mmCIF file of C-alpha atoms in Angstrom:
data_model
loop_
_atom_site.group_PDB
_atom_site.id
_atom_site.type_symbol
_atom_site.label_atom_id
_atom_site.label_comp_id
_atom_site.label_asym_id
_atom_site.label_seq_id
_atom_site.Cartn_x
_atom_site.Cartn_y
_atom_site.Cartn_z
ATOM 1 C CA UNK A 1 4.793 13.216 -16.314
ATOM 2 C CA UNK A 2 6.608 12.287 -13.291
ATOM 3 C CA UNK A 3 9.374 10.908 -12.817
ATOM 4 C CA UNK A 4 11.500 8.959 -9.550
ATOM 5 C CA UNK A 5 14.597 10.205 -8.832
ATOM 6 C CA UNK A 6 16.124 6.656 -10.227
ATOM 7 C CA UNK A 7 14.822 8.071 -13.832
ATOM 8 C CA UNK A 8 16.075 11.043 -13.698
ATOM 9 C CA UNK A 9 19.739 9.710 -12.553
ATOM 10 C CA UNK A 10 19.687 7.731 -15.782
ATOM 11 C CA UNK A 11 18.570 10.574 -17.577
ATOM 12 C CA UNK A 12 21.109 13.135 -16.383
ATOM 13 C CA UNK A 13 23.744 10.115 -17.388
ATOM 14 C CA UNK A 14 22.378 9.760 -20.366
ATOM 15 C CA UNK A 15 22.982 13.957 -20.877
ATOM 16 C CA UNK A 16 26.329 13.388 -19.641
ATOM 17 C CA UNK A 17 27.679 11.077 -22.118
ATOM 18 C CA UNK A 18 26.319 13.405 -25.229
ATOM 19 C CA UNK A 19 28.735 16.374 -22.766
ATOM 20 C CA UNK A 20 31.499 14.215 -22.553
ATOM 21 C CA UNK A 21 31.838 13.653 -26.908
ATOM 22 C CA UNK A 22 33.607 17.416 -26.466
ATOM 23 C CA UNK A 23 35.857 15.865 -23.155
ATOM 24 C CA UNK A 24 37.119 12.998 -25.458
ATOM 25 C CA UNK A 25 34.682 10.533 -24.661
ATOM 26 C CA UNK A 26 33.312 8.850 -28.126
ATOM 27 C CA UNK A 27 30.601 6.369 -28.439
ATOM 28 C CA UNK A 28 30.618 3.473 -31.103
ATOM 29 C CA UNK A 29 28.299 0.665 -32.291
ATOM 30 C CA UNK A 30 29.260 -2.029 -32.520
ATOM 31 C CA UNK A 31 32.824 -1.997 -32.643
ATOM 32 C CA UNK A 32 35.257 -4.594 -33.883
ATOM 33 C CA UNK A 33 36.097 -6.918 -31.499
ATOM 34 C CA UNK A 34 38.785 -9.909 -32.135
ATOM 35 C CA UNK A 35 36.901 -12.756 -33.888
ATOM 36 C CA UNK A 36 37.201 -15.334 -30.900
ATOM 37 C CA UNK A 37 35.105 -13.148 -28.470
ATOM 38 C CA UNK A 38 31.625 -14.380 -28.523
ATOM 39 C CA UNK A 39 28.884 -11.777 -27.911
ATOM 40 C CA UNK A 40 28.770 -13.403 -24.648
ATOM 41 C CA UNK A 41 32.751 -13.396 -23.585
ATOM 42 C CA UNK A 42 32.566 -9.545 -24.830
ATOM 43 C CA UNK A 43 29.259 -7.906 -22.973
ATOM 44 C CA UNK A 44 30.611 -4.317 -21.885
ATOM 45 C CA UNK A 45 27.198 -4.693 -19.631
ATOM 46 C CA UNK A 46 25.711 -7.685 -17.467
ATOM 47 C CA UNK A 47 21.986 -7.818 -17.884
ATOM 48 C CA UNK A 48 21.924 -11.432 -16.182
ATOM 49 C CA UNK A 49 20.021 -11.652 -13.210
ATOM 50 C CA UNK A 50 16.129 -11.305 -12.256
ATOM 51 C CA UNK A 51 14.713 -7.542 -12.192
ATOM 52 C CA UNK A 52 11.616 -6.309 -11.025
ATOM 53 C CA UNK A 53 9.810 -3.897 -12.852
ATOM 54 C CA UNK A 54 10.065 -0.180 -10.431
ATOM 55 C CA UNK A 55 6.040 1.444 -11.333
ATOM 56 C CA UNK A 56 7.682 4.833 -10.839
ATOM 57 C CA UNK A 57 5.306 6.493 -13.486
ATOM 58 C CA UNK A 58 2.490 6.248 -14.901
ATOM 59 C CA UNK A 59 0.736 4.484 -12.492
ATOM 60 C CA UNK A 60 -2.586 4.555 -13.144
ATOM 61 C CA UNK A 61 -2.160 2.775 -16.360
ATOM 62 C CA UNK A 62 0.271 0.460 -15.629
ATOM 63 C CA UNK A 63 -0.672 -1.082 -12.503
ATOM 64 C CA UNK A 64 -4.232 -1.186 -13.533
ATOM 65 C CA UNK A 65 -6.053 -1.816 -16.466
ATOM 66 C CA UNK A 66 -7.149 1.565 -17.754
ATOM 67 C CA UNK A 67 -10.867 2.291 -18.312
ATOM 68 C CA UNK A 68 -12.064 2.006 -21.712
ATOM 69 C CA UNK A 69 -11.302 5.305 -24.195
ATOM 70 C CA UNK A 70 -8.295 6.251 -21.577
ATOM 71 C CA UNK A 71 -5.560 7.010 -23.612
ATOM 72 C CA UNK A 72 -3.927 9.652 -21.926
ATOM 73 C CA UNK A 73 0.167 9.951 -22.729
ATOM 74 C CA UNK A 74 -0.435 7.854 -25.879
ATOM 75 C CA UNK A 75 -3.160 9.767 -27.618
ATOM 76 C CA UNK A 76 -1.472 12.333 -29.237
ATOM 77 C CA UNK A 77 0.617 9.177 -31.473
ATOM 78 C CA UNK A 78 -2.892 6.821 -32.127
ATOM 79 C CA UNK A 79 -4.220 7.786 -35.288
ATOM 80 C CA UNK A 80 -8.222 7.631 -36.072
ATOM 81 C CA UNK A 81 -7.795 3.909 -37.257
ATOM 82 C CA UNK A 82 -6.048 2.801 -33.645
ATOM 83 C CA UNK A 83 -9.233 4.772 -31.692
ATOM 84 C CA UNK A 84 -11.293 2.693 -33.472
ATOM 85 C CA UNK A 85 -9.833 -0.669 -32.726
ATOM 86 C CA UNK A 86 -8.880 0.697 -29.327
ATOM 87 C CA UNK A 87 -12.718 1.228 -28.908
ATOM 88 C CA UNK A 88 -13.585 -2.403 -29.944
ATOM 89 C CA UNK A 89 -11.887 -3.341 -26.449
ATOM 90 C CA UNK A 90 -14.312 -4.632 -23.712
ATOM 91 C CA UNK A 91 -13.497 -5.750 -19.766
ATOM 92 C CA UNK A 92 -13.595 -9.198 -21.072
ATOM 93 C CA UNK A 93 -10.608 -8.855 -23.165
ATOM 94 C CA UNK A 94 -8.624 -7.980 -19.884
ATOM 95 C CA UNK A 95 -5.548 -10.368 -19.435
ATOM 96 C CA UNK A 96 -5.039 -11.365 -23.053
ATOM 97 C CA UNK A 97 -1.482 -11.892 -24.066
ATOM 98 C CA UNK A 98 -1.931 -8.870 -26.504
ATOM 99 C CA UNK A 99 -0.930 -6.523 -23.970
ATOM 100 C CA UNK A 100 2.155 -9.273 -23.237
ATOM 101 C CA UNK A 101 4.039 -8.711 -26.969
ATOM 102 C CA UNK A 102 7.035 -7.182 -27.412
ATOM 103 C CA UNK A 103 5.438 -3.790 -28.060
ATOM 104 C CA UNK A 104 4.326 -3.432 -24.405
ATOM 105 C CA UNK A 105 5.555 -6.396 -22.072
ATOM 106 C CA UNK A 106 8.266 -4.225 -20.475
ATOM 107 C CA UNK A 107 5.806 -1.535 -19.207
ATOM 108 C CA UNK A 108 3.978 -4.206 -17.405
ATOM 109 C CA UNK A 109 4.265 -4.994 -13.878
ATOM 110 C CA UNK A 110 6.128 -8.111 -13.215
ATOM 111 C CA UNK A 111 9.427 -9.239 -13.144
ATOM 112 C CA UNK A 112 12.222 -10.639 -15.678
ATOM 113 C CA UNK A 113 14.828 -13.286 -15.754
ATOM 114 C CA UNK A 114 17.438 -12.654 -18.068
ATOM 115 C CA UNK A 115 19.751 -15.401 -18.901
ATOM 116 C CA UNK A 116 22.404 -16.239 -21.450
ATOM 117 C CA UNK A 117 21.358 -19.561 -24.113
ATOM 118 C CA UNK A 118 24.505 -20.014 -26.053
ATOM 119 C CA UNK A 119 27.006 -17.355 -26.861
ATOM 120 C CA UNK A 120 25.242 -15.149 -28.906
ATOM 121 C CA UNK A 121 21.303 -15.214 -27.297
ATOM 122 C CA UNK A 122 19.905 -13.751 -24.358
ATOM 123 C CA UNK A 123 16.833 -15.114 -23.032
ATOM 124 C CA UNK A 124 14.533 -12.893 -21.736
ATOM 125 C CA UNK A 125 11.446 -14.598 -19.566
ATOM 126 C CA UNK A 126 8.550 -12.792 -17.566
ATOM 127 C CA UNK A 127 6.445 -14.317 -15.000
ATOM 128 C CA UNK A 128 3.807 -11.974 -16.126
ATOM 129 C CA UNK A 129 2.159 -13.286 -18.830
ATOM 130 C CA UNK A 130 5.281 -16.310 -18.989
ATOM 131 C CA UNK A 131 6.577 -14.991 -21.999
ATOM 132 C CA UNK A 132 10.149 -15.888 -23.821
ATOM 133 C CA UNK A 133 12.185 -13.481 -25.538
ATOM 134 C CA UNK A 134 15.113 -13.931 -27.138
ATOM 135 C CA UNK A 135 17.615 -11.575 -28.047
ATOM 136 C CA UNK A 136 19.808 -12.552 -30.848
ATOM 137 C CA UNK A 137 23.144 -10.848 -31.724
ATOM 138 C CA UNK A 138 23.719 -13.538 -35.049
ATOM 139 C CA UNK A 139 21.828 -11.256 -37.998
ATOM 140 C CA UNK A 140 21.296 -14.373 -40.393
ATOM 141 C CA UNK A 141 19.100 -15.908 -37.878
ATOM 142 C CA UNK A 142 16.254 -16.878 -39.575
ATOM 143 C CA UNK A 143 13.013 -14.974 -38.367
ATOM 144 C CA UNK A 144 10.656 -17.440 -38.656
ATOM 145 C CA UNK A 145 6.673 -17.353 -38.281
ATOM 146 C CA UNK A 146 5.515 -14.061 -36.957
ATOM 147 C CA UNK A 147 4.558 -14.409 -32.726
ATOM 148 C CA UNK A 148 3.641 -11.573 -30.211
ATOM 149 C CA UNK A 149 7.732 -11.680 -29.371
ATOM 150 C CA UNK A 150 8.859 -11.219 -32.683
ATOM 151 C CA UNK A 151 11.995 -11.510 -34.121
ATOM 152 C CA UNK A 152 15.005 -9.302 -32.205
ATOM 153 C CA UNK A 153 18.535 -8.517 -33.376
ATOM 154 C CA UNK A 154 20.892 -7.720 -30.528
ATOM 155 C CA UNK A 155 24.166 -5.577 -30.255
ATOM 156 C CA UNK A 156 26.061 -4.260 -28.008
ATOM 157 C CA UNK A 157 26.713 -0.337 -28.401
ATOM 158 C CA UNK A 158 30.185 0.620 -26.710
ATOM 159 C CA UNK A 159 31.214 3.809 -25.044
ATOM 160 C CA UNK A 160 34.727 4.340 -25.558
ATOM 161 C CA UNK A 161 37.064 6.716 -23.601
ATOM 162 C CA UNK A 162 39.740 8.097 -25.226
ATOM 163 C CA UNK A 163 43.222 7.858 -23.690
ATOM 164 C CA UNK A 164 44.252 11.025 -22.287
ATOM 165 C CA UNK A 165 47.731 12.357 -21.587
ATOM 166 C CA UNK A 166 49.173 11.559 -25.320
ATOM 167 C CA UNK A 167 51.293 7.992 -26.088
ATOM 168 C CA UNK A 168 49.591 6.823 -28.834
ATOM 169 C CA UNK A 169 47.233 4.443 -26.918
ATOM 170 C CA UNK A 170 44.108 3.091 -27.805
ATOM 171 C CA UNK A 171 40.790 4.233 -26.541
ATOM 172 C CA UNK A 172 39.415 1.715 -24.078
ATOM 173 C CA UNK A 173 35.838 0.120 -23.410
ATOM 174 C CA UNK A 174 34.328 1.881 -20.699
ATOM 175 C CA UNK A 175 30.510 0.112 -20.444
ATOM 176 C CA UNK A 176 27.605 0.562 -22.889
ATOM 177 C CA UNK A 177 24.566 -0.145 -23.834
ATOM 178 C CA UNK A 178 22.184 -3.266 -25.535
ATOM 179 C CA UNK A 179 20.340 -2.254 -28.674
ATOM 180 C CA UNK A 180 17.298 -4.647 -29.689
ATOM 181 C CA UNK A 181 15.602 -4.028 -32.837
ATOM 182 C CA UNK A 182 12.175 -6.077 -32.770
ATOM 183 C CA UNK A 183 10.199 -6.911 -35.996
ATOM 184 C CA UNK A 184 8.249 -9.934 -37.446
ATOM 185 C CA UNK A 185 5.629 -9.115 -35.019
ATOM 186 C CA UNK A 186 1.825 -10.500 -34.305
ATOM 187 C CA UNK A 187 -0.980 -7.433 -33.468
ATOM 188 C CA UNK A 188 -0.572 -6.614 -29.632
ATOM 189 C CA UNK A 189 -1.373 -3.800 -27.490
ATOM 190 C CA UNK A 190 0.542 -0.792 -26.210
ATOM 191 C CA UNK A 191 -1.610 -0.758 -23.287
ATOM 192 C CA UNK A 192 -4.405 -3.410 -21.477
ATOM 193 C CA UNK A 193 -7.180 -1.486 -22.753
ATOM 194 C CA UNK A 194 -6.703 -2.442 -26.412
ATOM 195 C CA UNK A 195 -4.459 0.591 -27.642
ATOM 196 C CA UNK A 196 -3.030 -1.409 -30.633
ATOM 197 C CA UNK A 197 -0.259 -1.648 -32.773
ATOM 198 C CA UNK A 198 0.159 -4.123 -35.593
ATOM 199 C CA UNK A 199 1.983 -6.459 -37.804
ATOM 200 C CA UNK A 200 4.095 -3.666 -39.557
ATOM 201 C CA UNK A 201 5.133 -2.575 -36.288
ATOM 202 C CA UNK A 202 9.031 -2.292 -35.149
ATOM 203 C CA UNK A 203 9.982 -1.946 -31.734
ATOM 204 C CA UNK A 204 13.574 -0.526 -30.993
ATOM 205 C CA UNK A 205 15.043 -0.758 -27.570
ATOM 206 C CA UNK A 206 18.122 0.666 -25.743
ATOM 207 C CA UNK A 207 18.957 -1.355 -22.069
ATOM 208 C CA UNK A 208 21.094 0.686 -19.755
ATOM 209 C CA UNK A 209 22.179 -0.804 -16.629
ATOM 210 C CA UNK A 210 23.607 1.480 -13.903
ATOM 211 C CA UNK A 211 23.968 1.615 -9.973
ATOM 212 C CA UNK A 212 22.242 3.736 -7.235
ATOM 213 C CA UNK A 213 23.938 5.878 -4.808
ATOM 214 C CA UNK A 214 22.761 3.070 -2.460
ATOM 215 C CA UNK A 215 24.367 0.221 -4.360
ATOM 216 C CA UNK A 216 20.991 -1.108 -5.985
ATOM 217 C CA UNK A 217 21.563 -2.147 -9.698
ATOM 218 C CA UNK A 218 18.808 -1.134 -11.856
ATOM 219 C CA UNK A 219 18.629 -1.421 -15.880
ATOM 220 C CA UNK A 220 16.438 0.929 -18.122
ATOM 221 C CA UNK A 221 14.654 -0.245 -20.858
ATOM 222 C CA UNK A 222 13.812 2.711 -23.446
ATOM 223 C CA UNK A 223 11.287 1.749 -25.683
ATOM 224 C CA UNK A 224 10.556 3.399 -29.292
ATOM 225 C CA UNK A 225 7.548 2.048 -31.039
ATOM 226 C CA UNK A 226 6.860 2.547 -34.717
ATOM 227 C CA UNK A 227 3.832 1.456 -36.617
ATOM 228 C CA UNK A 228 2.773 3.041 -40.185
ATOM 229 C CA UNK A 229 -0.575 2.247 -39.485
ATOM 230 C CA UNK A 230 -1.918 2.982 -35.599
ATOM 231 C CA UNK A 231 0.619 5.704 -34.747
ATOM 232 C CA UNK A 232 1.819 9.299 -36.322
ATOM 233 C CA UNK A 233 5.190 9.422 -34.571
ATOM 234 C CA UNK A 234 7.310 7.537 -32.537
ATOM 235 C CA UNK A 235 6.012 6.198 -28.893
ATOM 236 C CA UNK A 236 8.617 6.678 -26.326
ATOM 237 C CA UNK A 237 8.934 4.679 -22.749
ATOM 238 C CA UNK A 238 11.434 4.223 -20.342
ATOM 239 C CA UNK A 239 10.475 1.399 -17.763
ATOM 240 C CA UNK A 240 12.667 0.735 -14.885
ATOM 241 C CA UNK A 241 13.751 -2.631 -13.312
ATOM 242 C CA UNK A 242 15.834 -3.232 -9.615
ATOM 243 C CA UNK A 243 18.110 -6.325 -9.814
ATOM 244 C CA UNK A 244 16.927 -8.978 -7.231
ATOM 245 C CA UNK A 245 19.313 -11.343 -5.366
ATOM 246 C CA UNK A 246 16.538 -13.541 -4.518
ATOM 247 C CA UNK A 247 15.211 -15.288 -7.394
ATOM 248 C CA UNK A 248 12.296 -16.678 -5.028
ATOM 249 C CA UNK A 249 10.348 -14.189 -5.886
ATOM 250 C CA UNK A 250 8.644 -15.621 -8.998
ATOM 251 C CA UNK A 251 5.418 -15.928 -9.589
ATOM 252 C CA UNK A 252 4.332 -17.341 -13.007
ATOM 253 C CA UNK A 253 1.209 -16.425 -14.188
ATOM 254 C CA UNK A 254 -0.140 -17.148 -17.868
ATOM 255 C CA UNK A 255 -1.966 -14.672 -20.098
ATOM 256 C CA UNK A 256 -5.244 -15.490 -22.039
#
């Protein structure tokens, strides 16, 4: 598969956090944090903003719909029941908001406005597809009726440095991560050409944000799908998005 230099900067950070747990460097989930900070006032990462989705791999199946039966890089996961609703798919199901759900709407090409609503829920919105996601960090939530967004449970995973040079201090914050845990889900697709997944799926996703040696901002959305029914392991994406400064670059555009 190949992969744009940007990915492979986020993956070699990615390899050197797991080298720096033996330099002192621990990471934590969801640590305690004093009861007044809202999710919000305590983000160790700003994912605010508008992003556009980078199409810096797989091309062919992203920017395009696929041709019917092409299920290359997700066939060895489909199991004989997903071929055979994948092979159900005609051109005429093109552009339905199956392919927008939360299983595959950040592989798509299009762009995302992410925006705090509240304290303790971040609105997601595409133009692609105009679809609404929101992120919630309070567990109780109720999920409510099952949609192509689902339900998602936020938090924030922390990378904590610890204090060097003795004198009893603390270990500090120093960045992390957004892990989204997706359930509750409506059928969708992994991919416009009907590759499904269904209502026992569970989408699990890790945001990283980071800069360029340029100065761009970029976050990285890995993706790990799960379904007990369509797929025999785990599918595994990493979709990249550039931070843009001007939001006029929005184009709404339904799905069907």
């Amino acid at each position: 598969m190949r992969r744009h230099n940007t990915s492979m900067l986020f993956l070699g950070l990615r390899a050197g956090l797991l080298l720096a747990l033996a330099c002192g460097v621990v990471q934590a989930a969801a640590p305690a944090r004093p009861a007044a900070q809202s999710p919000r006032a305590s983000a160790p990462i700003d994912l605010t903003g508008q992003w556009v989705a980078i199409i810096n791999e797989d091309w062919r199946w992203r920017m395009v719909t696929p041709p019917k039966g092409d299920y290359a890089s997700v066939a060895a996961v489909m199991t004989a029941e997903a071929r055979r609703v994948a092979g159900e798919w005609t051109a005429a199901d093109d552009g339905s908001c199956k392919a927008y759900g939360a299983g595959g709407v950040m592989r798509l090409p299009l762009r995302v406005r992410i925006d705090w609503e509240g304290e303790d829920v971040l609105k997601l919105e595409t133009d692609g597809g105009q679809q609404l996601r929101r992120l919630r960090f309070d567990t109780a939530a109720a999920a409510g009726a099952p949609s192509l967004q689902g339900h998602s449970v936020a938090q924030w995973e922390r990378t904590l440095r610890a204090p060097g040079g003795g004198g009893g201090a603390a270990a500090q914050p120093d960045g992390g991560s957004l892990l989204v845990r997706t359930s509750n889900l409506l059928p969708g697709w992994l991919r416009r050409n009907g590759v499904p997944y269904g209502d026992k799926a569970t989408v699990t996703e890790y945001f990283d944000r980071f800069k360029t040696p340029t100065g761009d901002e970029w976050f990285v959305v890995t993706s790990i799908v799960e379904d007990p029914v369509y797929l025999n392991g785990r599918f595994i994406t990493s979709s990249n998005f550039r931070r843009e400064t001007d939001r006029s670059k929005w184009f709404p555009k339904a799905c069907k």
